[in-house]
Coordinates of C-alpha atoms in Angstrom, one line a residue:
Chain A
M1 CA 65.7 137.2 67.3
E2 CA 67.5 139.2 64.8
I3 CA 71.2 138.8 64.5
K4 CA 73.2 141.7 63.2
N5 CA 76.3 142.0 65.4
V6 CA 78.6 139.0 65.2
V7 CA 81.7 138.7 67.4
V8 CA 84.2 136.0 66.6
A9 CA 86.5 135.2 69.5
G10 CA 89.9 134.1 68.1
G11 CA 91.7 134.9 64.9
G12 CA 93.1 131.5 64.0
V13 CA 92.5 129.5 60.9
L14 CA 88.8 129.0 61.4
G15 CA 88.2 132.2 63.4
S16 CA 89.4 134.4 60.5
Q17 CA 87.3 132.4 58.0
I18 CA 84.1 132.7 60.0
A19 CA 84.8 136.5 60.4
L20 CA 85.3 137.2 56.7
Q21 CA 82.4 134.9 55.6
S22 CA 80.0 136.5 58.1
A23 CA 81.1 140.0 57.0
Y24 CA 80.8 139.0 53.3
K25 CA 77.3 137.9 53.9
G26 CA 76.4 141.3 55.4
F27 CA 76.8 141.0 59.2
N28 CA 78.6 143.5 61.4
V29 CA 81.7 141.6 62.4
S30 CA 84.1 142.1 65.2
V31 CA 87.0 139.9 66.1
W32 CA 88.2 139.7 69.6
L33 CA 91.8 138.7 70.3
R34 CA 93.5 138.0 73.5
S35 CA 96.4 140.4 72.9
E36 CA 97.9 142.9 70.4
A37 CA 100.3 140.2 69.4
S38 CA 97.5 137.8 68.4
A39 CA 95.8 140.7 66.6
E40 CA 99.1 141.2 64.6
R41 CA 99.0 137.5 63.7
A42 CA 95.3 137.6 62.7
R43 CA 95.5 140.5 60.3
P44 CA 97.7 138.8 57.6
K45 CA 95.3 135.7 57.8
L46 CA 92.4 138.0 56.9
E47 CA 94.4 139.6 54.1
R48 CA 95.3 136.2 52.7
L49 CA 91.6 135.1 52.8
R50 CA 90.6 138.4 51.1
G51 CA 92.9 137.4 48.3
I52 CA 91.5 133.9 48.1
Y53 CA 87.9 135.1 48.0
K54 CA 88.6 137.6 45.3
Q55 CA 90.7 135.2 43.2
T56 CA 88.1 132.5 43.5
L57 CA 85.3 134.9 42.4
Q58 CA 87.5 136.0 39.5
A59 CA 88.2 132.4 38.4
M60 CA 84.4 131.7 38.5
K61 CA 84.0 134.0 35.6
T62 CA 85.6 131.5 33.2
N63 CA 86.0 128.2 35.1
P64 CA 82.9 126.4 36.3
A65 CA 85.1 124.1 38.5
A66 CA 86.2 127.1 40.5
Y67 CA 82.7 127.6 41.9
C68 CA 82.4 127.7 45.7
R69 CA 79.0 127.3 47.2
G70 CA 79.8 129.8 50.1
L71 CA 80.6 132.6 47.7
A72 CA 77.7 132.7 45.2
D73 CA 74.3 131.1 44.9
S74 CA 74.9 129.6 41.5
P75 CA 77.8 128.4 39.4
D76 CA 76.2 130.4 36.6
T77 CA 76.5 133.8 38.3
P78 CA 77.0 136.4 35.5
T79 CA 80.3 138.3 35.3
E80 CA 78.8 141.7 36.4
Q81 CA 77.4 140.0 39.5
L82 CA 80.8 138.4 40.2
D83 CA 82.4 141.9 40.0
A84 CA 79.9 143.2 42.5
L85 CA 80.8 140.2 44.8
I86 CA 84.5 141.0 44.4
A87 CA 83.8 144.5 45.6
K88 CA 81.8 143.1 48.4
V89 CA 84.8 141.1 49.6
D90 CA 86.9 144.2 49.9
A91 CA 84.1 146.0 51.7
A92 CA 83.7 143.1 54.1
A93 CA 87.4 142.7 54.8
D94 CA 87.7 146.4 55.5
S95 CA 84.7 146.4 57.8
I96 CA 86.0 143.9 60.2
R97 CA 87.1 145.4 63.5
F98 CA 89.7 143.9 65.8
F99 CA 89.4 144.3 69.6
T100 CA 91.5 143.2 72.5
S101 CA 89.1 144.7 75.1
E102 CA 86.3 142.4 76.0
Q103 CA 84.2 145.4 77.0
E104 CA 84.5 146.9 73.5
A105 CA 84.1 143.7 71.6
F106 CA 81.2 142.0 73.3
S107 CA 78.9 144.7 74.8
A108 CA 76.8 144.9 71.6
A109 CA 77.0 141.3 70.5
D110 CA 73.9 139.4 69.2
L111 CA 75.9 136.3 68.4
V112 CA 79.4 135.2 69.6
V113 CA 81.2 132.4 67.8
E114 CA 84.0 131.2 70.0
A115 CA 87.0 129.8 68.1
I116 CA 89.8 129.9 70.6
A117 CA 92.2 127.1 71.6
E118 CA 90.8 123.6 72.4
V119 CA 91.8 123.8 76.0
I120 CA 89.0 123.5 78.5
G121 CA 90.7 125.9 81.0
E122 CA 91.0 128.6 78.3
K123 CA 87.4 128.1 77.3
E124 CA 86.3 128.5 81.0
A125 CA 88.4 131.6 81.5
F126 CA 87.1 133.1 78.3
Y127 CA 83.4 132.5 79.0
G128 CA 83.9 133.7 82.5
S129 CA 85.4 137.0 81.3
I130 CA 82.5 137.9 78.9
R131 CA 79.4 136.5 80.6
D132 CA 78.6 139.7 82.4
L133 CA 79.5 142.0 79.5
L134 CA 77.2 140.4 77.0
P135 CA 73.7 141.7 76.3
Q136 CA 71.0 139.5 77.8
R137 CA 69.8 138.4 74.4
A138 CA 73.2 137.3 73.0
I139 CA 73.6 133.7 71.8
L140 CA 77.0 132.0 72.3
C141 CA 78.3 129.3 69.9
T142 CA 81.4 127.3 70.2
N143 CA 83.3 126.0 67.1
S144 CA 85.0 123.3 69.3
S145 CA 85.8 120.1 67.4
T146 CA 86.8 118.1 70.4
L147 CA 84.9 119.4 73.5
L148 CA 81.2 118.9 74.0
P149 CA 79.1 122.0 74.6
S150 CA 77.6 120.4 77.7
A151 CA 81.1 120.4 79.2
M152 CA 81.3 124.2 78.8
M153 CA 77.7 125.4 79.1
E154 CA 77.8 126.2 82.8
F155 CA 80.8 128.6 82.2
T156 CA 78.6 130.7 80.0
G157 CA 75.9 131.7 82.5
R158 CA 73.3 131.1 79.7
P159 CA 73.1 127.4 78.9
D160 CA 69.8 128.0 77.1
R161 CA 71.6 130.3 74.7
F162 CA 74.7 128.2 74.2
L163 CA 75.4 125.5 71.6
A164 CA 78.0 124.3 69.1
L165 CA 78.3 125.6 65.5
H166 CA 81.0 123.6 63.9
F167 CA 82.6 124.6 60.7
A168 CA 84.8 122.7 58.2
N169 CA 88.1 124.2 57.1
N170 CA 87.8 126.5 54.0
I171 CA 84.3 127.4 54.8
W172 CA 83.7 129.3 51.6
K173 CA 84.1 126.0 49.8
N174 CA 83.3 123.3 52.3
N175 CA 80.2 125.1 53.5
T176 CA 78.7 122.7 56.0
A177 CA 78.0 123.9 59.5
E178 CA 77.1 121.2 62.1
V179 CA 74.6 122.6 64.7
M180 CA 74.5 120.8 68.0
G181 CA 72.8 121.9 71.2
T182 CA 72.9 120.5 74.7
A183 CA 69.9 119.3 76.6
K184 CA 69.6 122.8 78.0
T185 CA 69.8 124.7 74.7
S186 CA 66.4 126.4 73.9
A187 CA 64.7 125.5 70.6
E188 CA 64.7 129.3 69.8
S189 CA 68.4 129.7 70.2
Y190 CA 69.0 126.5 68.1
Q191 CA 66.8 127.7 65.3
A192 CA 68.4 131.2 65.4
V193 CA 71.8 129.6 64.9
V194 CA 70.5 127.3 62.1
D195 CA 69.2 130.5 60.4
F196 CA 72.4 132.3 60.9
A197 CA 74.4 129.5 59.4
R198 CA 72.2 129.5 56.3
A199 CA 72.4 133.3 56.2
I200 CA 76.2 133.2 55.9
G201 CA 76.0 130.7 53.0
M202 CA 76.5 127.5 55.0
I203 CA 74.4 124.3 54.7
P204 CA 73.3 123.6 58.3
L205 CA 73.5 120.0 59.4
E206 CA 71.2 119.6 62.4
L207 CA 72.2 117.3 65.2
K208 CA 69.3 116.3 67.5
K209 CA 71.6 115.6 70.4
E210 CA 75.2 115.8 71.5
Q211 CA 77.6 113.5 69.7
P212 CA 81.4 113.6 70.1
G213 CA 82.9 114.2 66.6
Y214 CA 79.5 115.5 65.4
L215 CA 78.3 113.7 62.2
L216 CA 81.2 113.8 59.8
N217 CA 84.0 112.8 62.1
S218 CA 81.9 110.2 63.7
M219 CA 81.9 108.4 60.4
L220 CA 85.3 109.6 59.1
V221 CA 87.4 108.4 62.2
P222 CA 86.3 104.7 62.1
F223 CA 86.6 104.6 58.3
L224 CA 90.1 106.1 58.3
N225 CA 91.1 103.9 61.2
A226 CA 90.0 100.8 59.2
A227 CA 92.1 101.9 56.2
E228 CA 95.1 102.6 58.5
A229 CA 94.7 99.2 60.0
L230 CA 94.9 97.6 56.5
L231 CA 98.1 99.4 55.9
A232 CA 99.6 98.9 59.4
N233 CA 98.9 95.2 59.2
D234 CA 100.5 95.1 55.7
V235 CA 97.4 93.7 54.0
A236 CA 97.8 96.0 51.0
D237 CA 99.6 99.2 49.9
V238 CA 98.3 102.8 50.1
E239 CA 97.4 102.9 46.4
T240 CA 95.6 99.6 46.4
I241 CA 93.5 100.5 49.5
D242 CA 92.6 103.9 48.0
K243 CA 91.7 102.2 44.7
A244 CA 89.5 99.7 46.4
W245 CA 87.5 102.5 48.1
M246 CA 87.3 104.7 45.1
L247 CA 86.3 102.0 42.6
G248 CA 84.0 100.3 45.2
T249 CA 82.0 103.4 46.2
G250 CA 82.6 105.9 43.4
A251 CA 84.2 108.3 45.9
P252 CA 86.6 110.9 44.4
L253 CA 89.2 110.3 47.1
G254 CA 90.5 107.2 48.9
P255 CA 91.3 107.2 52.7
F256 CA 95.0 108.0 52.3
R257 CA 94.2 111.0 50.1
I258 CA 91.8 112.1 52.8
L259 CA 94.4 111.5 55.5
D260 CA 96.8 113.7 53.6
I261 CA 94.2 116.5 53.6
V262 CA 93.3 116.0 57.3
G263 CA 96.9 116.0 58.2
L264 CA 98.9 113.0 59.7
A265 CA 99.4 114.9 63.0
T266 CA 95.7 115.0 63.6
A267 CA 95.3 111.3 62.6
Y268 CA 98.2 110.5 65.0
N269 CA 96.7 112.4 67.9
I270 CA 93.4 110.5 67.5
V271 CA 94.9 107.1 67.3
A272 CA 97.5 107.8 70.0
A273 CA 94.7 108.9 72.4
S274 CA 92.9 105.5 72.1
P275 CA 93.5 103.0 74.9
A276 CA 94.4 100.3 72.4
A277 CA 97.4 102.3 71.3
Q278 CA 99.0 101.5 74.7
E279 CA 98.8 97.8 74.1
P280 CA 102.1 96.4 72.7
G281 CA 101.5 94.7 69.4
S282 CA 98.0 96.1 68.9
T283 CA 96.9 97.3 65.5
A284 CA 96.4 100.8 67.0
Q285 CA 100.0 100.8 68.2
R286 CA 101.2 99.8 64.8
I287 CA 99.1 102.6 63.2
A288 CA 100.5 105.1 65.6
A289 CA 104.1 104.0 64.9
L290 CA 103.5 104.2 61.1
L291 CA 102.0 107.7 61.4
K292 CA 104.8 108.8 63.7
A293 CA 107.5 107.6 61.4
K294 CA 106.0 109.7 58.6
I295 CA 105.5 112.8 60.8
D296 CA 109.2 112.5 61.9
E297 CA 110.2 112.6 58.3
G298 CA 108.2 115.8 57.8
K299 CA 105.6 114.0 55.7
T300 CA 102.6 115.4 57.5
G301 CA 100.3 115.7 54.5
I302 CA 99.3 117.8 51.6
N303 CA 100.3 121.1 53.3
A304 CA 103.8 119.8 53.7
G305 CA 104.1 118.7 50.1
E306 CA 104.1 115.1 51.1
G307 CA 102.2 112.7 53.2
F308 CA 101.1 109.3 51.9
Y309 CA 101.5 110.8 48.5
R310 CA 103.7 113.5 47.0
Y311 CA 102.2 116.8 45.9
Chain B
M1 CA 100.9 79.1 32.9
E2 CA 98.4 79.8 30.1
I3 CA 94.7 79.8 31.1
K4 CA 92.2 79.0 28.4
N5 CA 89.6 76.7 29.9
V6 CA 87.7 78.4 32.7
V7 CA 85.1 76.5 34.7
V8 CA 82.7 78.4 37.0
A9 CA 81.2 76.3 39.7
G10 CA 77.7 77.7 40.5
G11 CA 75.2 79.6 38.3
G12 CA 74.0 82.2 40.9
V13 CA 74.1 85.9 40.6
L14 CA 77.9 86.2 40.6
G15 CA 78.6 82.8 39.0
S16 CA 76.6 83.7 35.9
Q17 CA 78.3 87.1 35.7
I18 CA 81.8 85.6 36.0
A19 CA 81.0 83.1 33.3
L20 CA 79.7 85.6 30.7
Q21 CA 82.4 88.1 31.4
S22 CA 85.1 85.4 31.0
A23 CA 83.5 84.2 27.7
Y24 CA 83.1 87.7 26.5
K25 CA 86.8 88.3 27.0
G26 CA 87.7 85.2 25.0
F27 CA 88.0 82.3 27.4
N28 CA 86.4 78.8 26.9
V29 CA 83.9 78.8 29.7
S30 CA 82.0 75.9 31.3
V31 CA 79.5 76.3 34.1
W32 CA 79.1 73.4 36.5
L33 CA 75.8 73.1 38.4
R34 CA 74.8 70.6 41.0
S35 CA 71.6 69.4 39.3
E36 CA 69.5 69.8 36.2
A37 CA 67.2 72.0 38.3
S38 CA 70.0 74.4 39.1
A39 CA 71.0 74.4 35.4
E40 CA 67.4 75.4 34.6
R41 CA 67.6 78.3 37.0
A42 CA 71.0 79.4 35.7
R43 CA 70.0 79.7 32.0
P44 CA 67.6 82.6 32.4
K45 CA 70.2 84.5 34.4
L46 CA 72.6 84.2 31.6
E47 CA 70.0 85.3 29.1
R48 CA 69.2 88.3 31.2
L49 CA 72.9 89.2 31.4
R50 CA 73.2 88.8 27.6
G51 CA 70.5 91.4 27.3
I52 CA 72.1 93.8 29.7
Y53 CA 75.5 93.5 28.1
K54 CA 74.1 94.2 24.6
Q55 CA 71.8 97.0 25.8
T56 CA 74.7 98.7 27.6
L57 CA 77.0 98.5 24.6
Q58 CA 74.2 99.9 22.5
A59 CA 73.6 102.8 24.9
M60 CA 77.4 103.5 24.9
K61 CA 77.0 104.6 21.2
T62 CA 75.2 107.8 22.3
N63 CA 75.5 108.1 26.1
P64 CA 78.9 108.5 27.6
A65 CA 77.4 107.9 31.1
A66 CA 76.5 104.4 30.0
Y67 CA 80.2 103.4 29.7
C68 CA 81.1 100.3 31.7
R69 CA 84.8 99.6 32.2
G70 CA 84.4 95.8 31.9
L71 CA 82.8 96.0 28.5
A72 CA 85.2 98.3 26.5
D73 CA 88.6 99.8 26.9
S74 CA 87.5 103.3 26.4
P75 CA 84.4 105.5 26.7
D76 CA 85.2 106.7 23.2
T77 CA 84.9 103.4 21.5
P78 CA 83.6 104.0 17.9
T79 CA 80.1 102.7 16.9
E80 CA 81.5 100.0 14.5
Q81 CA 83.6 98.6 17.3
L82 CA 80.7 98.6 19.7
D83 CA 78.7 96.6 17.1
A84 CA 81.5 94.1 16.9
L85 CA 81.4 93.9 20.7
I86 CA 77.6 93.3 20.7
A87 CA 78.2 90.4 18.3
K88 CA 80.8 89.2 20.7
V89 CA 78.3 89.1 23.5
D90 CA 76.1 86.8 21.6
A91 CA 79.0 84.5 20.6
A92 CA 80.1 84.5 24.2
A93 CA 76.7 83.7 25.7
D94 CA 76.2 80.9 23.0
S95 CA 79.6 79.4 23.7
I96 CA 79.0 78.8 27.4
R97 CA 78.4 75.1 28.2
F98 CA 76.5 73.8 31.2
F99 CA 77.4 70.6 33.0
T100 CA 76.1 68.7 35.9
S101 CA 78.7 66.0 35.6
E102 CA 81.9 66.9 37.5
Q103 CA 83.9 64.6 35.2
E104 CA 82.8 66.4 32.1
A105 CA 83.0 69.9 33.6
F106 CA 86.4 69.8 35.3
S107 CA 88.7 67.4 33.5
A108 CA 90.1 70.0 31.2
A109 CA 90.0 73.0 33.5
D110 CA 92.9 75.4 33.7
L111 CA 91.2 77.6 36.2
V112 CA 88.1 77.0 38.4
V113 CA 86.2 79.8 40.0
E114 CA 84.1 78.5 42.8
A115 CA 80.9 80.6 43.4
I116 CA 78.7 78.1 45.3
A117 CA 76.8 78.7 48.5
E118 CA 78.6 80.3 51.4
V119 CA 78.4 77.1 53.6
I120 CA 81.7 75.6 54.6
G121 CA 80.3 72.0 54.4
E122 CA 79.1 72.6 50.9
K123 CA 82.5 74.0 49.9
E124 CA 84.3 71.0 51.5
A125 CA 82.0 68.5 49.6
F126 CA 82.5 70.4 46.4
Y127 CA 86.3 70.6 46.5
G128 CA 86.4 66.9 47.6
S129 CA 84.4 65.9 44.6
I130 CA 86.6 67.6 42.1
R131 CA 90.1 67.3 43.5
D132 CA 91.0 64.1 41.8
L133 CA 89.3 65.0 38.5
L134 CA 91.2 68.3 37.9
P135 CA 94.3 68.4 35.8
Q136 CA 97.5 68.7 37.9
R137 CA 98.1 72.3 36.7
A138 CA 94.7 73.7 37.4
I139 CA 94.3 76.7 39.7
L140 CA 91.3 77.0 42.0
C141 CA 89.8 80.3 43.1
T142 CA 87.0 80.9 45.5
N143 CA 84.7 83.9 45.2
S144 CA 83.7 83.6 48.8
S145 CA 82.9 86.9 50.6
T146 CA 82.7 85.5 54.1
L147 CA 85.0 82.5 54.3
L148 CA 88.8 82.8 54.3
P149 CA 90.6 80.7 51.8
S150 CA 92.8 79.2 54.5
A151 CA 89.7 77.7 56.0
M152 CA 89.2 75.8 52.8
M153 CA 92.6 75.2 51.3
E154 CA 93.1 71.7 52.7
F155 CA 89.9 70.6 51.0
T156 CA 91.3 71.3 47.6
G157 CA 94.4 69.0 47.7
R158 CA 96.4 71.8 46.2
P159 CA 96.8 74.7 48.7
D160 CA 99.6 76.1 46.5
R161 CA 97.2 76.6 43.6
F162 CA 94.3 77.8 45.7
L163 CA 93.3 81.4 46.5
A164 CA 90.5 83.9 46.6
L165 CA 89.3 86.0 43.6
H166 CA 86.5 88.2 44.9
F167 CA 84.2 90.0 42.5
A168 CA 81.8 92.8 43.2
N169 CA 78.2 92.5 42.0
N170 CA 77.6 93.7 38.3
I171 CA 81.2 92.9 37.4
W172 CA 80.9 94.5 33.9
K173 CA 80.5 97.8 35.6
N174 CA 82.0 97.4 39.1
N175 CA 85.1 95.7 37.7
T176 CA 87.3 95.2 40.7
A177 CA 88.6 91.8 41.7
E178 CA 90.3 91.4 45.0
V179 CA 93.0 88.8 44.8
M180 CA 93.9 87.2 48.2
G181 CA 96.1 84.1 48.8
T182 CA 96.9 82.1 51.9
A183 CA 100.3 81.6 53.3
K184 CA 100.5 78.5 51.1
T185 CA 99.5 80.0 47.8
S186 CA 102.4 80.0 45.4
A187 CA 103.6 83.3 43.9
E188 CA 103.1 81.8 40.4
S189 CA 99.4 80.9 41.0
Y190 CA 98.8 84.3 42.6
Q191 CA 100.3 86.1 39.6
A192 CA 98.3 83.9 37.1
V193 CA 95.1 84.9 38.8
V194 CA 96.0 88.6 38.8
D195 CA 96.7 88.2 35.1
F196 CA 93.5 86.4 34.5
A197 CA 91.5 89.1 36.4
R198 CA 93.1 91.7 34.1
A199 CA 92.4 89.6 31.0
I200 CA 88.7 89.5 31.7
G201 CA 88.6 93.3 32.1
M202 CA 88.8 93.5 35.9
I203 CA 91.1 95.8 37.9
P204 CA 92.9 93.5 40.2
L205 CA 93.3 94.7 43.8
E206 CA 96.2 92.7 45.3
L207 CA 96.0 91.7 49.0
K208 CA 99.3 90.7 50.5
K209 CA 97.7 88.5 53.1
E210 CA 94.4 87.2 54.3
Q211 CA 92.0 89.7 55.6
P212 CA 88.4 88.9 56.5
G213 CA 86.2 91.3 54.4
Y214 CA 89.0 91.9 51.9
L215 CA 89.8 95.6 51.4
L216 CA 86.5 97.2 50.5
N217 CA 84.3 95.5 53.2
S218 CA 87.0 96.1 55.8
M219 CA 86.4 99.8 55.3
L220 CA 82.8 99.8 54.4
V221 CA 81.5 97.8 57.4
P222 CA 82.9 100.1 60.1
F223 CA 81.9 103.2 58.1
L224 CA 78.3 102.0 57.6
N225 CA 78.2 100.8 61.2
A226 CA 79.1 104.3 62.4
A227 CA 76.4 105.9 60.3
E228 CA 73.8 103.3 61.5
A229 CA 74.9 104.2 65.1
L230 CA 74.2 107.9 64.5
L231 CA 70.7 107.0 63.3
A232 CA 70.0 104.4 65.9
N233 CA 71.0 106.8 68.7
D234 CA 68.8 109.5 67.1
V235 CA 71.6 111.9 66.6
A236 CA 70.4 113.0 63.2
D237 CA 68.1 111.8 60.4
V238 CA 69.0 109.7 57.3
E239 CA 69.2 112.7 55.0
T240 CA 71.3 114.8 57.3
I241 CA 73.8 112.0 57.9
D242 CA 74.1 111.3 54.2
K243 CA 74.5 115.0 53.5
A244 CA 77.2 115.3 56.1
W245 CA 79.2 112.6 54.4
M246 CA 78.6 113.7 50.8
L247 CA 79.4 117.4 51.5
G248 CA 82.3 116.5 53.8
T249 CA 84.1 114.1 51.5
G250 CA 82.7 114.8 48.0
A251 CA 81.4 111.3 47.8
P252 CA 78.5 110.7 45.4
L253 CA 76.5 108.6 47.9
G254 CA 75.9 108.8 51.6
P255 CA 76.0 105.8 53.9
F256 CA 72.2 105.2 53.7
R257 CA 72.2 105.3 49.9
I258 CA 75.0 102.7 50.0
L259 CA 73.0 100.6 52.5
D260 CA 70.0 100.6 50.2
I261 CA 72.3 99.2 47.5
V262 CA 74.0 96.7 49.7
G263 CA 70.6 95.6 51.0
L264 CA 69.3 95.9 54.5
A265 CA 69.2 92.1 55.0
T266 CA 73.0 91.9 54.5
A267 CA 73.6 94.9 56.9
Y268 CA 71.3 93.2 59.4
N269 CA 73.1 89.9 59.2
I270 CA 76.4 91.6 59.8
V271 CA 75.3 93.6 62.9
A272 CA 73.2 90.8 64.3
A273 CA 76.3 88.5 64.2
S274 CA 78.3 90.9 66.4
P275 CA 78.6 90.0 70.1
A276 CA 77.5 93.5 71.0
A277 CA 74.1 93.0 69.4
Q278 CA 73.3 90.5 72.2
E279 CA 73.8 93.2 74.9
P280 CA 70.5 94.8 75.9
G281 CA 70.5 98.5 75.3
S282 CA 73.7 98.5 73.2
T283 CA 74.0 100.6 70.1
A284 CA 74.5 97.4 68.1
Q285 CA 71.2 96.1 69.4
R286 CA 69.4 99.3 68.5
I287 CA 70.9 99.2 65.0
A288 CA 69.7 95.6 64.6
A289 CA 66.2 96.5 65.8
L290 CA 66.0 99.5 63.4
L291 CA 67.1 97.4 60.4
K292 CA 64.8 94.5 61.3
A293 CA 61.8 96.8 61.6
K294 CA 62.4 98.0 58.0
I295 CA 63.1 94.5 56.7
D296 CA 59.8 93.4 58.3
E297 CA 58.0 96.1 56.4
G298 CA 59.6 94.8 53.2
K299 CA 61.9 97.9 52.9
T300 CA 65.0 95.9 52.2
G301 CA 66.7 98.4 49.8
I302 CA 66.8 99.6 46.3
N303 CA 65.9 96.2 44.8
A304 CA 62.6 96.2 46.8
G305 CA 61.8 99.8 45.6
E306 CA 62.3 101.1 49.2
G307 CA 64.9 101.0 51.9
F308 CA 66.0 104.1 53.7
Y309 CA 64.8 106.0 50.6
R310 CA 62.1 105.3 48.0
Y311 CA 63.0 104.5 44.5

């Protein structure tokens, strides 16, 4: 099926990025928001992204390191083409329409990308409110990081046309999109979403079955947890652990640099949710305490200017 | 204390590298071997390394990518200095003496690096045979990857001067050295070994306490295990899992490329030794079966020309 009309539900960090990226790559994009108030919060996010996209394209004229895979096909894109892409950013950002009415937003959708809060009750209410408004053909995707699509598929009324399309933050730069269906997702819907991901400049990563944490987090969480355990058990300091990983594997970042990017609050929520964290004296409990102490000091990561490192 | 005379016990893959690297950096190096037959096997290893060191220094004259941190202080080392270093390789390799007599090998040792088989009984016999021959001042290090120094310290008769100094394979290139003492290791011995590691061109990674797997393997094993689980559970294919890691973290190698370097036999031994691998239907058992099938086909990794990838 051909996808032209894309509706993004939610105007948060990822929702606004998915909207602009899809518009930039030529789709008709609408953003649905729960209220006028949330629309007011979404607009400045979009304007900020407009600036980032344009500045990045501008920087790519002179600095090869500025290249972002989601914005241009090649790091050697000539200046005149970059100017055309900058104009395209403005056209894209101007073209995005905001709606608070489900009727107006969803009645012509070919593809919906749901990026609302990670609360199962809110997902259920949302899918329930649009299922009878959507055209028969429309495919629904969730960007949920923490809920499996099979837990939501029956809310949608179309489990064969429902799957997960999971983006990384800063999608114009970190342009992976994990595509994950349920046992009920049709091969045709799956392929249409893979094609859509590629069409908006993403590198689709195809999962053959459901996996909590998808691919990246399934590896990242145990790796970061092992690094946190070394620190919490006082085996070595942050710098030494990072150095061991970087020198041993050639990676550009050690686990504590990655944790600063992920954010210590997210890391804390993951470890605190594990059953082991309830056991007094366990490594998990020591990790949780260590992260909590830093969070309480405001050292939540790179966005706060300090986490395990200062920025 | 000043270290001049270094004795490496064992002439295997790591033993021969430690010997040449120490001689190259100006130490008096002896290699102790159990028998004439093992000495005969050790000599060609040393000659092969001599060739690699010289070829690498030669390549560094024209190719910045050939730079190895263990061989020169800077990637910009001028040609005449590289020629001097090439001459130094020959002098170093020629200077190494091989002994099968403990008396001759160990009686003037300042530092012993034990790199014999990973069998606790053999370690015990070895330390027992040299403890009364060593000068009082001598420090003993084990390069063991799998045995904790505390499990061996009482064999040595000098637990305060005994610790682990753990090298990575291809030490002239992968020049990390994990330094790990026991609760009985003196601060002075620990520092002397850190200084020695630095003096032979290694980057010392200081562990504050004992940790099975040291730093690197403590992170690598759970990370690789998570990747193996994704494959064994048929969540995605090798290339997709590697791509997810590389694109998501900026790492140059994905987990299956790393497994090909580590070797599938080592990965198999680690997973097969876990209690979960005995449980029918467990992920660990599926991982073990998957690795065993590849090993049985001779696809043991990069050294065999094929593992998860072809080379």
